[in-house]
Amino acid sequence: MSFTTFALSRALCRLGLAQSENTAHALIRCGRVRIDGDLPDGRTCVGYGVTVSVRGVGERVVSRQSMGVR
């Protein structure tokens, strides 16, 4: 069985959580991104069905589920 995965930085862009892959990389390095509640490393790939969350300025958190990312 094969699973489709995406680089986390690319998924952040496609989900509308980052404007560019450079911004996504910076968010990951700063520890602002969580995947299903866990802190990812820089080489993480995500598949369908995971929840990606980004903590913004203050305590605001934006989350998206990766269903249907193309």
XYZ file of C-alpha atoms in Angstrom:
70
model
C 0.000 0.000 0.000
C 1.371 3.400 -0.930
C 0.811 6.664 0.934
C 1.068 10.148 -0.530
C 3.160 12.504 1.575
C 4.209 16.126 1.228
C 7.109 18.077 2.665
C 5.785 19.983 5.683
C 6.862 23.354 4.273
C 4.959 22.660 1.044
C 1.883 21.497 2.969
C 1.906 24.713 5.037
C 1.776 26.740 1.817
C -0.915 24.613 0.192
C -3.067 24.766 3.322
C -2.776 28.549 3.419
C -0.807 28.609 6.681
C 2.327 30.177 5.135
C 2.787 32.560 2.216
C 5.978 30.944 0.917
C 8.185 27.951 1.588
C 10.815 30.270 3.124
C 8.198 31.530 5.587
C 7.160 27.945 6.296
C 10.779 26.937 7.008
C 11.134 29.895 9.407
C 7.915 28.929 11.244
C 9.166 25.351 11.611
C 12.615 26.472 12.883
C 11.010 28.838 15.413
C 8.896 26.027 16.861
C 5.581 27.589 15.814
C 4.312 24.507 13.934
C 2.734 21.374 15.403
C 1.587 18.197 13.653
C -1.169 16.431 15.577
C 0.147 18.269 18.647
C 3.795 17.192 18.204
C 6.780 19.386 17.353
C 8.183 18.364 13.922
C 11.794 18.388 12.801
C 12.979 20.082 9.609
C 12.631 17.030 7.363
C 9.090 16.053 8.268
C 6.648 14.909 5.620
C 2.912 14.827 6.239
C 0.153 12.744 4.706
C -3.583 13.037 4.447
C -5.590 13.327 7.653
C -3.061 15.011 9.945
C -3.805 18.307 11.669
C -1.196 21.017 11.123
C -1.298 23.949 13.555
C 0.615 27.227 13.503
C 0.888 29.430 16.576
C 0.859 33.090 15.609
C 1.624 36.225 17.568
C 0.183 36.013 21.066
C -1.866 32.900 21.722
C -3.726 32.700 18.396
C -3.503 29.244 16.794
C -4.645 28.388 13.263
C -5.160 24.722 12.361
C -5.943 22.929 9.116
C -6.468 19.264 8.392
C -4.493 18.000 5.402
C -7.398 16.180 3.738
C -7.404 16.810 0.010
C -4.148 18.772 -0.308
C -3.080 18.710 -3.966
